[in-house]
Coordinates of C-alpha atoms in Angstrom, one line a residue:
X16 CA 0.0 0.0 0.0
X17 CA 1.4 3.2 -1.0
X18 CA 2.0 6.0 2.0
X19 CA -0.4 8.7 1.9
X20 CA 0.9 12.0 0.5
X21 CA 0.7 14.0 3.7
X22 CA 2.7 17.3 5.2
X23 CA 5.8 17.2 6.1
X24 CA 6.3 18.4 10.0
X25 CA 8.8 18.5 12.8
X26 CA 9.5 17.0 15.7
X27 CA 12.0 18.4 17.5
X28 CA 15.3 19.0 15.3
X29 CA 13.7 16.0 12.7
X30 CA 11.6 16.4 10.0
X31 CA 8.8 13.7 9.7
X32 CA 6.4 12.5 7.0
X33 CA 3.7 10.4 8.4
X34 CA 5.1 9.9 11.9
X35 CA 8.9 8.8 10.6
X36 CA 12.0 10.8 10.0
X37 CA 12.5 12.3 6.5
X38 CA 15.8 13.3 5.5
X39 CA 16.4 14.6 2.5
X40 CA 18.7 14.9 -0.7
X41 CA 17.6 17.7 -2.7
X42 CA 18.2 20.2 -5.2
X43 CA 17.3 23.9 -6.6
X44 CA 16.1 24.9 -10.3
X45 CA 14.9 28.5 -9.4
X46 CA 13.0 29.2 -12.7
X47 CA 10.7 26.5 -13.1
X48 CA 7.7 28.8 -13.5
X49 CA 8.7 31.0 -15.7
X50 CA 9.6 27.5 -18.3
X51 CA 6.2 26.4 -17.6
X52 CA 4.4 29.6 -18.8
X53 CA 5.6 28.6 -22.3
X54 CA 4.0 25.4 -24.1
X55 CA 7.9 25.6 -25.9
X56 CA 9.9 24.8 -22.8
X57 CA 7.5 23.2 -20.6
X58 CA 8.6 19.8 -21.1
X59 CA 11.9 20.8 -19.5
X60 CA 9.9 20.8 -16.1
X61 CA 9.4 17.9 -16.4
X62 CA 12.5 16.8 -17.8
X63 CA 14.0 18.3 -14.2
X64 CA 11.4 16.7 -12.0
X65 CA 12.2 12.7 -13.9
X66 CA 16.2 13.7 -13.4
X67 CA 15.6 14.5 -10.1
X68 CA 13.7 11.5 -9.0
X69 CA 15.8 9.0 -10.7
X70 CA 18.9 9.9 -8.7
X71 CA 16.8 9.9 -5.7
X72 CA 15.9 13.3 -4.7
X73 CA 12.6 14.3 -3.0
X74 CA 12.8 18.3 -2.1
X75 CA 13.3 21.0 -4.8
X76 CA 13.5 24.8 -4.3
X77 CA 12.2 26.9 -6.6
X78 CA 10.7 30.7 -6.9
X79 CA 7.1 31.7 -6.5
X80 CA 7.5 35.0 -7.4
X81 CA 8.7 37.3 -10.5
X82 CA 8.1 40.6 -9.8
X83 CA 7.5 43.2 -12.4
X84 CA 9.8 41.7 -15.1
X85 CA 9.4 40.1 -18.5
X86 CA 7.1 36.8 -17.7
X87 CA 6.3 38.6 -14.4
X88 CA 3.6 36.7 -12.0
X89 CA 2.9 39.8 -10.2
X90 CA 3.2 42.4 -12.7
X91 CA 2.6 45.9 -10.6
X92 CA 1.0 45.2 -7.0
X93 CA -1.8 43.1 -5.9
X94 CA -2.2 42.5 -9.9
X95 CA -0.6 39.2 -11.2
X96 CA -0.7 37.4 -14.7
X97 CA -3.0 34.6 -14.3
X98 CA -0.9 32.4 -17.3
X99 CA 2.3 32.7 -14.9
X100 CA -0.2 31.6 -12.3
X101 CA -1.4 28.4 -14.1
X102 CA 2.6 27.7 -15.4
X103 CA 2.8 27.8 -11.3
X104 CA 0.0 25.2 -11.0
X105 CA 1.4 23.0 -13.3
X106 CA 5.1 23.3 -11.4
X107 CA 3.1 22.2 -8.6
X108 CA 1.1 19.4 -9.3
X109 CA 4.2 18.2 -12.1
X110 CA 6.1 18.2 -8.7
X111 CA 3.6 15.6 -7.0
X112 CA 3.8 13.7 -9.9
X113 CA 6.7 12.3 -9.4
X114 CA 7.0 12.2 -5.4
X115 CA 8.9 15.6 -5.0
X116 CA 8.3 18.4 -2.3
X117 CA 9.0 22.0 -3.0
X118 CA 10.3 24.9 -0.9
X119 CA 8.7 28.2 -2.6
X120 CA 10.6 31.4 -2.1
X121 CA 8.1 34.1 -2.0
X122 CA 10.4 37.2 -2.8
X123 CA 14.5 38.1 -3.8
X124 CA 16.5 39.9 -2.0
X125 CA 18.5 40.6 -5.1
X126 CA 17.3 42.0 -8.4
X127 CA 16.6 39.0 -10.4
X128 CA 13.2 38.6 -11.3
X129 CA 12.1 42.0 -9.4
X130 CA 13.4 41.5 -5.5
X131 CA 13.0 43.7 -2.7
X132 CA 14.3 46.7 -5.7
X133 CA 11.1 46.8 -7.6
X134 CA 9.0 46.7 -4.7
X135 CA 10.6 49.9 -4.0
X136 CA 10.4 50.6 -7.5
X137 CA 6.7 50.4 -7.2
X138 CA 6.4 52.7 -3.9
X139 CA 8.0 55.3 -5.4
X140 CA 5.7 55.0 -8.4
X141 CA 3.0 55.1 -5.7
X142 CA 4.1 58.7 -4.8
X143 CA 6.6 57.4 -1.0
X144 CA 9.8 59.1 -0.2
X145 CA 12.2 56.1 0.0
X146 CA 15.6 56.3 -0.3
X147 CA 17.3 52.7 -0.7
X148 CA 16.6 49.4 -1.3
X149 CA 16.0 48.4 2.2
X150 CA 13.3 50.4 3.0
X151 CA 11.3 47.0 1.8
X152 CA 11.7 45.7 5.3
X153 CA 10.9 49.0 7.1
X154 CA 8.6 51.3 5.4
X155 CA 4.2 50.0 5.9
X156 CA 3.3 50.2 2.0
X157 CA 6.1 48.0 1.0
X158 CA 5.5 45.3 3.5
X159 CA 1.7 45.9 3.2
X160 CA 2.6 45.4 -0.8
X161 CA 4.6 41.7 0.7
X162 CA 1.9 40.5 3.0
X163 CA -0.6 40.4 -0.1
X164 CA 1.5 38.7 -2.1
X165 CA 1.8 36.1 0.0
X166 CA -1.9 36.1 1.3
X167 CA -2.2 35.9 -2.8
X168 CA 0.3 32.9 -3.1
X169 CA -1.0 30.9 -0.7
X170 CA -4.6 31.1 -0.9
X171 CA -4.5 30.0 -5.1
X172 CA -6.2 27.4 -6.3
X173 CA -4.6 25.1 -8.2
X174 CA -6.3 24.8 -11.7
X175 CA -4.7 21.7 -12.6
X176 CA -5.3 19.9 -8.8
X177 CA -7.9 22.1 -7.7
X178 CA -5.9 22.1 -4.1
X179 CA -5.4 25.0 -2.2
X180 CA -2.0 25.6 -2.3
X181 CA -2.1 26.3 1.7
X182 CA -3.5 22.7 1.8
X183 CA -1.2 21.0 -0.3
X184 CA 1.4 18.3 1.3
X185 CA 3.6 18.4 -2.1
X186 CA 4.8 22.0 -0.8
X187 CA 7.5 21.1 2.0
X188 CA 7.7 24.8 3.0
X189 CA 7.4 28.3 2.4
X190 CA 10.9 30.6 2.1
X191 CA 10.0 34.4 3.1
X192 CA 12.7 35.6 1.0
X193 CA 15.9 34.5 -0.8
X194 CA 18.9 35.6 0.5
X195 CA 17.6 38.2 2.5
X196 CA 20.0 41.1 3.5
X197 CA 19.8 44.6 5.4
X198 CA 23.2 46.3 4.7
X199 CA 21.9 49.7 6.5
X200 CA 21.8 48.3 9.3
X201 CA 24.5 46.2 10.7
X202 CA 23.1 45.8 14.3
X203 CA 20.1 43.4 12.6
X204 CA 17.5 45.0 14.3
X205 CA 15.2 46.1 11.0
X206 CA 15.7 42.9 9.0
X207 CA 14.6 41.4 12.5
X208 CA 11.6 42.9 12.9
X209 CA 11.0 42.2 9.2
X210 CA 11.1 38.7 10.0
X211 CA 9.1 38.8 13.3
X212 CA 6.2 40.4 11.4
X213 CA 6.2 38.0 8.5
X214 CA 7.1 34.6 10.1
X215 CA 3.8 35.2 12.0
X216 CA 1.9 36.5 9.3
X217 CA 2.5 33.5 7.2
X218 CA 1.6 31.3 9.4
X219 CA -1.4 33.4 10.6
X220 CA -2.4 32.7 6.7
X221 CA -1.0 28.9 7.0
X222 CA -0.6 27.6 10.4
X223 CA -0.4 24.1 8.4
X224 CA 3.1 24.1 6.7
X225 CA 6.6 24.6 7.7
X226 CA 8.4 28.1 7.4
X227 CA 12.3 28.7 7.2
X228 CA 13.9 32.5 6.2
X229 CA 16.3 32.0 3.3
X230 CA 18.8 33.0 4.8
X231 CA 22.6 32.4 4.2
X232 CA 23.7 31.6 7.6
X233 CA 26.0 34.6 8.2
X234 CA 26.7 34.7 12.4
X235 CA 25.8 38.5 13.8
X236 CA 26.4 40.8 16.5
X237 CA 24.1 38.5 19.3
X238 CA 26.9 35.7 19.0
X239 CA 30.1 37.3 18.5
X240 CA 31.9 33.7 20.1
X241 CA 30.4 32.3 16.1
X242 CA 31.4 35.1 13.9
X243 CA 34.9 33.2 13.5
X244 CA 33.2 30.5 11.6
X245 CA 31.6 33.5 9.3
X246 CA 34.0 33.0 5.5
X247 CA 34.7 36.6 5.7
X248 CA 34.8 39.8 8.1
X249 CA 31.9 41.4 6.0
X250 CA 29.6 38.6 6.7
X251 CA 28.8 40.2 9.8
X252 CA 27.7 43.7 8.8
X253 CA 25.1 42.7 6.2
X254 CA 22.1 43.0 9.0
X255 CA 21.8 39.0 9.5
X256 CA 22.5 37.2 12.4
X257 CA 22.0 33.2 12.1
X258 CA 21.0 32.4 15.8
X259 CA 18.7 35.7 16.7
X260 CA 17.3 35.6 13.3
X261 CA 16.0 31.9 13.5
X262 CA 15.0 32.3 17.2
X263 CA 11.5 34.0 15.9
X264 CA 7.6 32.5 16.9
X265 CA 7.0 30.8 13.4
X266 CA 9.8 30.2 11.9
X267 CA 10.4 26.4 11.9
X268 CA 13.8 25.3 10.6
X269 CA 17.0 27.3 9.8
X270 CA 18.6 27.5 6.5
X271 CA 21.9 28.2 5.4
X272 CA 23.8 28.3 2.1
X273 CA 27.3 27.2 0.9
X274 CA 29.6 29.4 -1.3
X275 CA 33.2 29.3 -0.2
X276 CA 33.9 30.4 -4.3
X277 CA 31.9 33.7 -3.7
X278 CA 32.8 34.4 -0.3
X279 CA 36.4 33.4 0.4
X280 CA 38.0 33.4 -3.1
X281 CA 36.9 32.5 -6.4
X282 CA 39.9 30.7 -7.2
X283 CA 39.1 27.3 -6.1
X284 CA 41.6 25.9 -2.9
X285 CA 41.4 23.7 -0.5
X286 CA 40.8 26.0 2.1
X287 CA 37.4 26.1 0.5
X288 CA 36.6 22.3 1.7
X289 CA 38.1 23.3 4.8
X290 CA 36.2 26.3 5.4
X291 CA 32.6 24.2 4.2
X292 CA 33.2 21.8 6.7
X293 CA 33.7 24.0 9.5
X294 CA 30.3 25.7 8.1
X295 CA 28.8 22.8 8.0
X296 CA 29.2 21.7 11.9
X297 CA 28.8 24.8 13.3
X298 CA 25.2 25.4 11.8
X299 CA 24.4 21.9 12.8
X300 CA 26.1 22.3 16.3
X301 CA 23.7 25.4 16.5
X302 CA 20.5 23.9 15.1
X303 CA 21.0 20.7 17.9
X304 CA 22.6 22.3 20.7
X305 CA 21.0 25.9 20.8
X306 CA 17.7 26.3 18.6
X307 CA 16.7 23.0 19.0
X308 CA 15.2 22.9 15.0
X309 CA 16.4 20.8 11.8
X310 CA 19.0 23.1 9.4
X311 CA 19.0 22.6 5.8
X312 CA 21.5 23.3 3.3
X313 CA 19.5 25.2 1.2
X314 CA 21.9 25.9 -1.6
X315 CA 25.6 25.0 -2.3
X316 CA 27.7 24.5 -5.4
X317 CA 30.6 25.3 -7.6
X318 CA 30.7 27.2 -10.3
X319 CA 32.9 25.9 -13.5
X320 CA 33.7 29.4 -14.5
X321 CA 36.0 29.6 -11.3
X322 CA 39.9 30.1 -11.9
X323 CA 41.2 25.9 -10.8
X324 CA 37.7 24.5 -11.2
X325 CA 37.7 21.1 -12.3
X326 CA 34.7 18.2 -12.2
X327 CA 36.9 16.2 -10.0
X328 CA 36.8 19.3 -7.4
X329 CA 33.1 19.8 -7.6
X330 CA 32.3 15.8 -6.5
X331 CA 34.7 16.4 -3.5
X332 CA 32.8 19.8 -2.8
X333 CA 29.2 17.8 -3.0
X334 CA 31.0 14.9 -1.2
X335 CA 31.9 16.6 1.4
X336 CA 28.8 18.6 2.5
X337 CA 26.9 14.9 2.3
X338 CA 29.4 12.9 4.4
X339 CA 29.2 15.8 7.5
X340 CA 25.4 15.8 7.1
X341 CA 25.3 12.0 6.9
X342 CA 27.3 12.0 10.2
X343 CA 24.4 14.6 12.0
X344 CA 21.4 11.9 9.7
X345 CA 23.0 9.0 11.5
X346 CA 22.5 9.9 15.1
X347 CA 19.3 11.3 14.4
X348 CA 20.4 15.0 14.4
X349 CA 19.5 18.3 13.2
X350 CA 21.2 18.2 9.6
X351 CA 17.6 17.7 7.6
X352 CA 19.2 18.0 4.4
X353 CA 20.6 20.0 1.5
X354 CA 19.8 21.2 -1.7
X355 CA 21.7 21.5 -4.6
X356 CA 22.4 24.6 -6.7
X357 CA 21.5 23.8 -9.2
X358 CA 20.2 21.0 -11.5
X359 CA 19.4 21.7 -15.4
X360 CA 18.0 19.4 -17.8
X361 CA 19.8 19.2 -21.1
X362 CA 19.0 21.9 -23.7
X363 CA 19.1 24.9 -20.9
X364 CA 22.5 26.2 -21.1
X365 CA 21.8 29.8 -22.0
X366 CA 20.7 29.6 -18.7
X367 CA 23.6 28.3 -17.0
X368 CA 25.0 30.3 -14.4
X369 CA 28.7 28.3 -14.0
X370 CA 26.6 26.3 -11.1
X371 CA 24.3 23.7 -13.4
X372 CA 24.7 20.3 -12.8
X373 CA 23.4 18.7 -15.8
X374 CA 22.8 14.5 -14.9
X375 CA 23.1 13.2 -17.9
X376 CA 26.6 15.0 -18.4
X377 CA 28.0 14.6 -15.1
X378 CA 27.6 10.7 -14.2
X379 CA 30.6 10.5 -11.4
X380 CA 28.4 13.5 -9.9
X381 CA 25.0 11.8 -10.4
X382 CA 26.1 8.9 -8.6
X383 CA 27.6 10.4 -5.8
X384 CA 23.8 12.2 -5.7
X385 CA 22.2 8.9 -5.9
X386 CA 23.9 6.9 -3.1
X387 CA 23.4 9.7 -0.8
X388 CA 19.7 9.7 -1.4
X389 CA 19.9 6.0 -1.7
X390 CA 21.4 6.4 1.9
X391 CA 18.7 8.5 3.4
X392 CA 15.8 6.8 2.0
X393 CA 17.3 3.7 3.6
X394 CA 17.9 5.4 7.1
X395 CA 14.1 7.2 6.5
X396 CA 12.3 3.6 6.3
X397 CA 14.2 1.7 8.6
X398 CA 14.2 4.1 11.5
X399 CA 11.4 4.8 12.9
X400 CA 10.7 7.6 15.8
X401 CA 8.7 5.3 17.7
X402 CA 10.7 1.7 18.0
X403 CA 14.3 1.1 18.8
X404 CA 16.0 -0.5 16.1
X405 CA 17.0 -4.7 17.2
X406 CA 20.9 -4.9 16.9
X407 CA 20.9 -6.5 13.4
X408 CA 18.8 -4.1 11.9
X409 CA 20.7 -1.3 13.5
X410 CA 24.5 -3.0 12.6
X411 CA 23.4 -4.0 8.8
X412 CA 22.2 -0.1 8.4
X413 CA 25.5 0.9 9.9
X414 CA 27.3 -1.0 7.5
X415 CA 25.2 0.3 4.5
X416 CA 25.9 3.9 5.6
X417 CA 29.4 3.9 6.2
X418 CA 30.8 0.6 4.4
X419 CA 32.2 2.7 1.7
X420 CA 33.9 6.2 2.6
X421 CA 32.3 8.6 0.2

């Protein structure tokens, strides 16, 4: 009998589907909505989705917005393009098709497909005296301009499942923003109080699924004993600030992304293995230890136009980040998974940013992919919350884990 498709929860620093752990090996293709509004490249939805689940993985992140630009889904505020709605729908129930879970990001902080600038693009339009790009987390009108966009995202109806997208199990979680950053003010208190307000509000719209922040992980001024970990000494005066940030009512699990190549050098050295490590266990020290929640990797990668790159350095890069989260999987720990950036069907290079991975191209890097999801799945379906595992079960599941070193 086949599981039923419910929502994904915590318990604790675990995720669980149906009352058992779920672990995950996932990945990100950020414009899967915008490929779905055309019937020309709709199939490579698809195409992602069948890659994905071949090697294994069951969460993908991807945007639910596009704000103001060419293919936009909210064209000007409060008024969205009901095709780029439907190409949504279809991302959607495509998704459920083939047993994946989504994580929708609901704005950028950067200016790809609109961000946090065109929101203040459209208040000044609207007549308001704002002066920079931050005033999106501080000024009324611009979150007012947010809060409907969400309250508009997740109260759709899907026209292909006819499921209210605030109902619907195949969407893992909802992402307040990508990548969110408050340069004006280092002390963290306005991106903060950004995330106080909106955590609760989504969840006041949703109390059903899981939110996380987007953020990248960066320690702040509330744990200056952490900020060593931090790749760089700017990472601390970009208004973020990991632990205080993740500490909100609402907000469910803590993300954190992986770019040693855009943070520490973009020549490619050893000292960026080194550094992802220590990022890595500090994150999941924090998530066990102190916030008592699951982390996910939300993104990491390489890109291929960095100075040294070579294929053989990206399958130690995705190597490693597996292996220390395997360690944290193992005991049962707060390391809930980690997603890929980012995975392209064949056919999509003009929109390769360095980072695609493209499966059918890349087979020592697929299988490396596959046994870790291979691995989780295993640890997912043997090991459940509510039994204690006989010694045979436990010591042939230890040897299926760890019999090979990665």
């Amino acid at each position: 009998m086949e599981e039923a498709w419910s929502l994904v929860q915590k318990n604790g620093n675990q995720f669980i589907v149906n009352g058992l752990p779920f672990y995950f090996n996932g990945f990100n293709t950020y414009w899967l909505m915008v490929f779905a509004v055309d019937q020309s490249t709709r199939g490579k939805v698809t195409e992602v989705f069948q890659q994905a689940s071949a090697v294994g993985l069951t969460v993908c992140r991807t945007w639910a917005f596009n704000d103001g630009q060419w293919r936009a889904l909210q064209k000007t505020p409060s008024v969205y393009d009901e095709e780029v709605f439907k190409a949504l729908d279809f991302v959607i129930s495509e998704a459920k098709k083939y047993k994946i879970r989504l994580i929708l990001s609901l704005v950028n902080n950067w200016k790809a497909y609109g961000g946090k600038s065109q929101y203040v693009k459209w208040g000044k339009a609207a007549g308001l005296n704002l002066t920079s790009d931050d005033d999106f987390f501080s000024h009324p009108t611009l979150r007012s301009y947010y809060k409907a966009h969400v309250k508009m995202v997740l109260n759709r109806v899907n026209t292909v499942t006819n499921i209210t997208y605030k109902d619907d199990p195949t969407i893992f979680a909802w992402e307040l923003m990508n990548e969110p950053r408050c340069e004006s003010d280092s002390s963290g208190n306005k991106l903060q109080e950004w995330i106080e307000e909106m955590a609760v509000y989504v969840k006041s719209v949703d109390p059903k699924h899981l939110v996380e922040i987007g953020l990248e992980g960066f320690y702040g001024p509330s744990t200056p004993n952490r900020v060593q970990f931090n790749p760089n000494t700017y990472a601390q005066q970009v208004g973020t600030d990991f632990v205080r940030n993740h500490q909100v009512l609402g907000v469910d699990f803590a993300s954190v992304h992986i770019y040693p190549d855009s943070w520490i050098s973009q020549t490619i050295s050893d000292s960026h293995i080194q550094f992802t490590k220590s990022w890595i266990q500090s994150h999941v020290d924090d998530a066990e230890n102190f916030l008592g929640m699951p982390v996910v990797f939300a993104e990491f990668g390489v890109s291929a136009k960095d100075p040294g790159y070579n294929s053989t350095y990206r399958d130690t890069l995705v190597s490693t980040v597996y292996k220390i989260l395997l360690n944290s999987t193992r005991k049962g720990g707060g390391g809930g998974g980690c997603l890929l950036w980012q995975l392209f069907p064949e056919g999509t290079d003009y929109m390769d940013d360095g980072y695609a991975v493209i499966l059918s191209k890349s087979p020592s890097t697929s299988d490396i992919i596959s046994l870790q999801s291979t691995r989780l799945t295993t640890f997912n379906s043997l090991c459940s919350r509510k039994c204690h595992w006989d010694c045979k079960k436990k010591h042939a599941m230890e040897t299926f884990l760890y019999h090979d070193e990665l």
